[in-house]
Amino acid sequence: FMGGPKLFNRLPFTPGHEFGGKIVDVGKNVPKSLINDIVTVTPLLLCGKCQFCRAGMENLCENRRFYGIIDCDGGFAEYAVVNKNNVVSVDNPKIVNFGEILTVGLRALNKATDYEHLGKKALIAGAGPVGLATALLFKKHGWHVEICEARKQRKDFATSFGFQTNESIYDLPERNFSVAVDCAGEDIVLPY
């Protein structure tokens, strides 16, 4: 946490972008049946109005915000108020802190099915927790996966899972990937 990106743009600020918990109350337009559900919170808040949101490319939202990072308090609090569209009910309370990892990987895999006819070859940019989880999901569903990662420790860790890794996109031999997924976040994927 202390070594990561410093994106807080106002103080005081409550950090914590990967969190979950139990719903204790709901707003007026949310079903009361959700009370007591165990949920994970996806941290990305979208505007829904920009050209990218309207085109279904929400990851490029021009006005995006993040719980616990940009413009919204996060989960390092006893209680957090979150948008109903950002909660996913989970069966196992042990996974409530993995909302970002689960949603990025599953969303990418679901979108990738549109391109399976091009060959099940995926390139993942970034071998942090989100990138590795995404790579493992693709691998589990029969995809050939390669990873681009510039940081040696992360690259070595990804290799230990059996993934072919490259330091940058310039190191890739000519290959045709049917899907490329950016999981780099704030980390570098090209050498300095």
PDB file of C-alpha atoms in Angstrom:
ATOM      1  CA  PHE A   1       0.000   0.000   0.000  1.00  0.00           C
ATOM      2  CA  MET A   2       2.689   2.492   0.957  1.00  0.00           C
ATOM      3  CA  GLY A   3       4.692   1.808  -2.220  1.00  0.00           C
ATOM      4  CA  GLY A   4       1.805   2.060  -4.660  1.00  0.00           C
ATOM      5  CA  PRO A   5       0.448   4.931  -6.707  1.00  0.00           C
ATOM      6  CA  LYS A   6      -0.499   8.085  -4.834  1.00  0.00           C
ATOM      7  CA  LEU A   7      -3.701   9.043  -6.600  1.00  0.00           C
ATOM      8  CA  PHE A   8      -5.654  10.533  -3.726  1.00  0.00           C
ATOM      9  CA  ASN A   9      -6.860  13.901  -4.931  1.00  0.00           C
ATOM     10  CA  ARG A  10      -8.425  15.236  -1.764  1.00  0.00           C
ATOM     11  CA  LEU A  11      -7.884  15.061   1.975  1.00  0.00           C
ATOM     12  CA  PRO A  12      -9.211  13.754   4.245  1.00  0.00           C
ATOM     13  CA  PHE A  13      -9.618  10.574   2.271  1.00  0.00           C
ATOM     14  CA  THR A  14     -10.479   6.950   3.145  1.00  0.00           C
ATOM     15  CA  PRO A  15      -8.417   4.517   1.009  1.00  0.00           C
ATOM     16  CA  GLY A  16      -9.176   0.867   0.207  1.00  0.00           C
ATOM     17  CA  HIS A  17     -10.215  -0.109  -3.321  1.00  0.00           C
ATOM     18  CA  GLU A  18     -10.410  -3.903  -2.932  1.00  0.00           C
ATOM     19  CA  PHE A  19     -13.005  -4.627  -0.309  1.00  0.00           C
ATOM     20  CA  GLY A  20     -16.288  -6.251   0.445  1.00  0.00           C
ATOM     21  CA  GLY A  21     -18.577  -6.925   3.351  1.00  0.00           C
ATOM     22  CA  LYS A  22     -22.144  -7.470   4.441  1.00  0.00           C
ATOM     23  CA  ILE A  23     -24.970  -5.219   3.282  1.00  0.00           C
ATOM     24  CA  VAL A  24     -26.558  -3.662   6.370  1.00  0.00           C
ATOM     25  CA  ASP A  25     -28.895  -1.168   4.672  1.00  0.00           C
ATOM     26  CA  VAL A  26     -29.969  -0.134   1.192  1.00  0.00           C
ATOM     27  CA  GLY A  27     -31.093   3.038  -0.559  1.00  0.00           C
ATOM     28  CA  LYS A  28     -34.649   3.760  -1.643  1.00  0.00           C
ATOM     29  CA  ASN A  29     -34.317   2.213  -5.128  1.00  0.00           C
ATOM     30  CA  VAL A  30     -32.512  -0.952  -4.038  1.00  0.00           C
ATOM     31  CA  PRO A  31     -34.366  -4.154  -3.058  1.00  0.00           C
ATOM     32  CA  LYS A  32     -34.418  -4.772   0.706  1.00  0.00           C
ATOM     33  CA  SER A  33     -33.812  -8.463  -0.055  1.00  0.00           C
ATOM     34  CA  LEU A  34     -30.111  -7.590  -0.489  1.00  0.00           C
ATOM     35  CA  ILE A  35     -29.729  -6.806   3.215  1.00  0.00           C
ATOM     36  CA  ASN A  36     -27.379  -9.342   4.871  1.00  0.00           C
ATOM     37  CA  ASP A  37     -25.886 -10.419   1.521  1.00  0.00           C
ATOM     38  CA  ILE A  38     -22.113 -10.899   1.535  1.00  0.00           C
ATOM     39  CA  VAL A  39     -20.719  -8.892  -1.385  1.00  0.00           C
ATOM     40  CA  THR A  40     -17.504  -7.935  -3.087  1.00  0.00           C
ATOM     41  CA  VAL A  41     -17.200  -4.391  -4.384  1.00  0.00           C
ATOM     42  CA  THR A  42     -15.866  -3.627  -7.831  1.00  0.00           C
ATOM     43  CA  PRO A  43     -13.951  -0.365  -7.444  1.00  0.00           C
ATOM     44  CA  LEU A  44     -14.454   1.194 -10.893  1.00  0.00           C
ATOM     45  CA  LEU A  45     -17.220   3.786 -11.152  1.00  0.00           C
ATOM     46  CA  LEU A  46     -18.250   4.711 -14.686  1.00  0.00           C
ATOM     47  CA  CYS A  47     -19.998   7.792 -16.008  1.00  0.00           C
ATOM     48  CA  GLY A  48     -22.145   5.820 -18.472  1.00  0.00           C
ATOM     49  CA  LYS A  49     -22.314   8.880 -20.735  1.00  0.00           C
ATOM     50  CA  CYS A  50     -18.963   9.299 -22.511  1.00  0.00           C
ATOM     51  CA  GLN A  51     -18.263   7.860 -25.969  1.00  0.00           C
ATOM     52  CA  PHE A  52     -16.438   4.858 -24.487  1.00  0.00           C
ATOM     53  CA  CYS A  53     -19.174   3.919 -22.026  1.00  0.00           C
ATOM     54  CA  ARG A  54     -21.784   4.186 -24.785  1.00  0.00           C
ATOM     55  CA  ALA A  55     -19.633   1.937 -27.003  1.00  0.00           C
ATOM     56  CA  GLY A  56     -19.300  -0.775 -24.323  1.00  0.00           C
ATOM     57  CA  MET A  57     -15.626   0.040 -23.663  1.00  0.00           C
ATOM     58  CA  GLU A  58     -16.171   1.141 -20.075  1.00  0.00           C
ATOM     59  CA  ASN A  59     -12.552   0.463 -19.097  1.00  0.00           C
ATOM     60  CA  LEU A  60     -11.674   3.583 -21.133  1.00  0.00           C
ATOM     61  CA  CYS A  61     -14.316   5.805 -19.474  1.00  0.00           C
ATOM     62  CA  GLU A  62     -13.217   9.423 -19.685  1.00  0.00           C
ATOM     63  CA  ASN A  63     -14.731  10.257 -16.288  1.00  0.00           C
ATOM     64  CA  ARG A  64     -13.977   7.117 -14.320  1.00  0.00           C
ATOM     65  CA  ARG A  65     -13.577   7.165 -10.585  1.00  0.00           C
ATOM     66  CA  PHE A  66     -12.432   4.458  -8.164  1.00  0.00           C
ATOM     67  CA  TYR A  67     -13.539   3.663  -4.658  1.00  0.00           C
ATOM     68  CA  GLY A  68     -10.579   4.194  -2.377  1.00  0.00           C
ATOM     69  CA  ILE A  69      -8.358   5.786  -5.022  1.00  0.00           C
ATOM     70  CA  ILE A  70      -9.945   8.538  -7.121  1.00  0.00           C
ATOM     71  CA  ASP A  71     -12.814  10.777  -5.966  1.00  0.00           C
ATOM     72  CA  CYS A  72     -14.568   8.236  -3.691  1.00  0.00           C
ATOM     73  CA  ASP A  73     -13.866   7.019  -0.189  1.00  0.00           C
ATOM     74  CA  GLY A  74     -12.992   3.349   0.043  1.00  0.00           C
ATOM     75  CA  GLY A  75     -13.247   0.302   2.231  1.00  0.00           C
ATOM     76  CA  PHE A  76     -10.819   1.161   5.066  1.00  0.00           C
ATOM     77  CA  ALA A  77     -13.879   2.278   7.015  1.00  0.00           C
ATOM     78  CA  GLU A  78     -16.355   0.558   9.279  1.00  0.00           C
ATOM     79  CA  TYR A  79     -19.129   1.331   6.771  1.00  0.00           C
ATOM     80  CA  ALA A  80     -18.975   2.249   3.084  1.00  0.00           C
ATOM     81  CA  VAL A  81     -21.670   3.574   0.785  1.00  0.00           C
ATOM     82  CA  VAL A  82     -21.426   2.036  -2.678  1.00  0.00           C
ATOM     83  CA  ASN A  83     -23.450   2.028  -5.874  1.00  0.00           C
ATOM     84  CA  LYS A  84     -25.701  -1.017  -6.303  1.00  0.00           C
ATOM     85  CA  ASN A  85     -24.086  -1.655  -9.700  1.00  0.00           C
ATOM     86  CA  ASN A  86     -20.721  -2.119  -7.980  1.00  0.00           C
ATOM     87  CA  VAL A  87     -21.651  -5.005  -5.701  1.00  0.00           C
ATOM     88  CA  VAL A  88     -21.528  -8.689  -6.558  1.00  0.00           C
ATOM     89  CA  SER A  89     -22.953 -11.215  -4.121  1.00  0.00           C
ATOM     90  CA  VAL A  90     -20.552 -14.005  -3.216  1.00  0.00           C
ATOM     91  CA  ASP A  91     -21.080 -17.357  -1.560  1.00  0.00           C
ATOM     92  CA  ASN A  92     -17.727 -17.439   0.204  1.00  0.00           C
ATOM     93  CA  PRO A  93     -16.812 -14.523   2.526  1.00  0.00           C
ATOM     94  CA  LYS A  94     -13.113 -15.334   2.017  1.00  0.00           C
ATOM     95  CA  ILE A  95     -13.202 -13.830  -1.485  1.00  0.00           C
ATOM     96  CA  VAL A  96     -14.851 -10.472  -0.705  1.00  0.00           C
ATOM     97  CA  ASN A  97     -11.545  -8.614  -1.093  1.00  0.00           C
ATOM     98  CA  PHE A  98     -11.040  -9.814  -4.659  1.00  0.00           C
ATOM     99  CA  GLY A  99     -13.766  -7.846  -6.444  1.00  0.00           C
ATOM    100  CA  GLU A 100     -11.427  -6.131  -8.888  1.00  0.00           C
ATOM    101  CA  ILE A 101      -9.559  -9.324  -9.681  1.00  0.00           C
ATOM    102  CA  LEU A 102     -12.736 -11.333 -10.227  1.00  0.00           C
ATOM    103  CA  THR A 103     -14.551  -8.764 -12.312  1.00  0.00           C
ATOM    104  CA  VAL A 104     -11.640  -7.828 -14.583  1.00  0.00           C
ATOM    105  CA  GLY A 105     -10.775 -11.454 -15.336  1.00  0.00           C
ATOM    106  CA  LEU A 106     -14.342 -12.635 -15.810  1.00  0.00           C
ATOM    107  CA  ARG A 107     -15.305  -9.624 -17.910  1.00  0.00           C
ATOM    108  CA  ALA A 108     -12.281 -10.138 -20.168  1.00  0.00           C
ATOM    109  CA  LEU A 109     -13.004 -13.845 -20.541  1.00  0.00           C
ATOM    110  CA  ASN A 110     -16.668 -13.209 -21.349  1.00  0.00           C
ATOM    111  CA  LYS A 111     -15.783 -10.614 -24.006  1.00  0.00           C
ATOM    112  CA  ALA A 112     -13.065 -12.893 -25.411  1.00  0.00           C
ATOM    113  CA  THR A 113     -15.598 -15.549 -26.384  1.00  0.00           C
ATOM    114  CA  ASP A 114     -16.579 -13.257 -29.280  1.00  0.00           C
ATOM    115  CA  TYR A 115     -13.084 -13.784 -30.717  1.00  0.00           C
ATOM    116  CA  GLU A 116     -12.537 -17.497 -30.090  1.00  0.00           C
ATOM    117  CA  HIS A 117     -12.983 -18.158 -33.809  1.00  0.00           C
ATOM    118  CA  LEU A 118      -9.660 -16.340 -34.373  1.00  0.00           C
ATOM    119  CA  GLY A 119      -7.872 -18.891 -32.214  1.00  0.00           C
ATOM    120  CA  LYS A 120      -7.791 -19.071 -28.468  1.00  0.00           C
ATOM    121  CA  LYS A 121      -4.578 -17.064 -27.989  1.00  0.00           C
ATOM    122  CA  ALA A 122      -4.501 -14.308 -25.368  1.00  0.00           C
ATOM    123  CA  LEU A 123      -1.887 -11.719 -24.481  1.00  0.00           C
ATOM    124  CA  ILE A 124      -2.063 -10.329 -20.952  1.00  0.00           C
ATOM    125  CA  ALA A 125      -0.254  -7.050 -20.199  1.00  0.00           C
ATOM    126  CA  GLY A 126       0.829  -7.024 -16.566  1.00  0.00           C
ATOM    127  CA  ALA A 127       1.590  -9.897 -14.198  1.00  0.00           C
ATOM    128  CA  GLY A 128       0.314  -8.408 -10.960  1.00  0.00           C
ATOM    129  CA  PRO A 129      -2.584 -10.002  -9.063  1.00  0.00           C
ATOM    130  CA  VAL A 130      -5.193  -8.945 -11.642  1.00  0.00           C
ATOM    131  CA  GLY A 131      -3.068 -10.037 -14.616  1.00  0.00           C
ATOM    132  CA  LEU A 132      -2.173 -13.408 -13.136  1.00  0.00           C
ATOM    133  CA  ALA A 133      -5.766 -14.144 -12.118  1.00  0.00           C
ATOM    134  CA  THR A 134      -6.929 -13.195 -15.607  1.00  0.00           C
ATOM    135  CA  ALA A 135      -4.230 -15.359 -17.203  1.00  0.00           C
ATOM    136  CA  LEU A 136      -5.210 -18.309 -15.005  1.00  0.00           C
ATOM    137  CA  LEU A 137      -8.894 -17.905 -15.907  1.00  0.00           C
ATOM    138  CA  PHE A 138      -8.060 -17.898 -19.615  1.00  0.00           C
ATOM    139  CA  LYS A 139      -5.752 -20.890 -19.215  1.00  0.00           C
ATOM    140  CA  LYS A 140      -8.420 -22.807 -17.307  1.00  0.00           C
ATOM    141  CA  HIS A 141     -10.797 -22.238 -20.223  1.00  0.00           C
ATOM    142  CA  GLY A 142      -8.383 -23.669 -22.774  1.00  0.00           C
ATOM    143  CA  TRP A 143      -6.636 -20.530 -24.026  1.00  0.00           C
ATOM    144  CA  HIS A 144      -2.941 -20.273 -24.872  1.00  0.00           C
ATOM    145  CA  VAL A 145      -1.752 -17.335 -22.744  1.00  0.00           C
ATOM    146  CA  GLU A 146       1.372 -15.191 -22.886  1.00  0.00           C
ATOM    147  CA  ILE A 147       2.197 -12.327 -20.557  1.00  0.00           C
ATOM    148  CA  CYS A 148       4.096  -9.055 -21.001  1.00  0.00           C
ATOM    149  CA  GLU A 149       5.696  -7.837 -17.779  1.00  0.00           C
ATOM    150  CA  ALA A 150       8.708  -5.575 -17.294  1.00  0.00           C
ATOM    151  CA  ARG A 151       9.277  -6.210 -13.587  1.00  0.00           C
ATOM    152  CA  LYS A 152      11.584  -9.181 -13.077  1.00  0.00           C
ATOM    153  CA  GLN A 153       9.976 -10.461  -9.867  1.00  0.00           C
ATOM    154  CA  ARG A 154       6.494 -10.492 -11.391  1.00  0.00           C
ATOM    155  CA  LYS A 155       7.787 -11.951 -14.640  1.00  0.00           C
ATOM    156  CA  ASP A 156       9.523 -14.778 -12.743  1.00  0.00           C
ATOM    157  CA  PHE A 157       6.385 -15.441 -10.691  1.00  0.00           C
ATOM    158  CA  ALA A 158       4.258 -15.677 -13.841  1.00  0.00           C
ATOM    159  CA  THR A 159       6.813 -18.052 -15.371  1.00  0.00           C
ATOM    160  CA  SER A 160       6.476 -20.290 -12.294  1.00  0.00           C
ATOM    161  CA  PHE A 161       2.817 -20.815 -13.303  1.00  0.00           C
ATOM    162  CA  GLY A 162       3.955 -22.034 -16.710  1.00  0.00           C
ATOM    163  CA  PHE A 163       3.250 -18.865 -18.666  1.00  0.00           C
ATOM    164  CA  GLN A 164       5.543 -17.678 -21.423  1.00  0.00           C
ATOM    165  CA  THR A 165       6.547 -14.143 -20.462  1.00  0.00           C
ATOM    166  CA  ASN A 166       8.113 -11.262 -22.355  1.00  0.00           C
ATOM    167  CA  GLU A 167       9.546  -8.060 -20.971  1.00  0.00           C
ATOM    168  CA  SER A 168       7.778  -5.865 -23.504  1.00  0.00           C
ATOM    169  CA  ILE A 169       5.632  -6.046 -26.590  1.00  0.00           C
ATOM    170  CA  TYR A 170       8.796  -5.496 -28.615  1.00  0.00           C
ATOM    171  CA  ASP A 171      10.136  -8.849 -27.377  1.00  0.00           C
ATOM    172  CA  LEU A 172       7.186 -10.798 -28.749  1.00  0.00           C
ATOM    173  CA  PRO A 173       8.010 -12.955 -31.723  1.00  0.00           C
ATOM    174  CA  GLU A 174       5.441 -12.440 -34.448  1.00  0.00           C
ATOM    175  CA  ARG A 175       2.299 -14.075 -33.178  1.00  0.00           C
ATOM    176  CA  ASN A 176      -1.356 -13.561 -33.743  1.00  0.00           C
ATOM    177  CA  PHE A 177      -3.320 -13.035 -30.561  1.00  0.00           C
ATOM    178  CA  SER A 178      -7.068 -13.042 -30.798  1.00  0.00           C
ATOM    179  CA  VAL A 179      -7.368 -11.109 -27.524  1.00  0.00           C
ATOM    180  CA  ALA A 180      -5.158  -8.683 -25.616  1.00  0.00           C
ATOM    181  CA  VAL A 181      -6.085  -7.730 -22.049  1.00  0.00           C
ATOM    182  CA  ASP A 182      -4.548  -4.745 -20.262  1.00  0.00           C
ATOM    183  CA  CYS A 183      -4.084  -5.655 -16.606  1.00  0.00           C
ATOM    184  CA  ALA A 184      -1.130  -3.390 -16.012  1.00  0.00           C
ATOM    185  CA  GLY A 185      -2.893  -0.680 -14.040  1.00  0.00           C
ATOM    186  CA  GLU A 186      -0.213   1.759 -12.932  1.00  0.00           C
ATOM    187  CA  ASP A 187       2.655  -0.671 -13.398  1.00  0.00           C
ATOM    188  CA  ILE A 188       5.059  -0.438 -16.298  1.00  0.00           C
ATOM    189  CA  VAL A 189       4.797  -2.859 -19.194  1.00  0.00           C
ATOM    190  CA  LEU A 190       7.544  -1.268 -21.248  1.00  0.00           C
ATOM    191  CA  PRO A 191      11.097  -0.826 -20.001  1.00  0.00           C
ATOM    192  CA  TYR A 192      12.156   2.728 -19.114  1.00  0.00           C
TER     193      TYR A 192
END
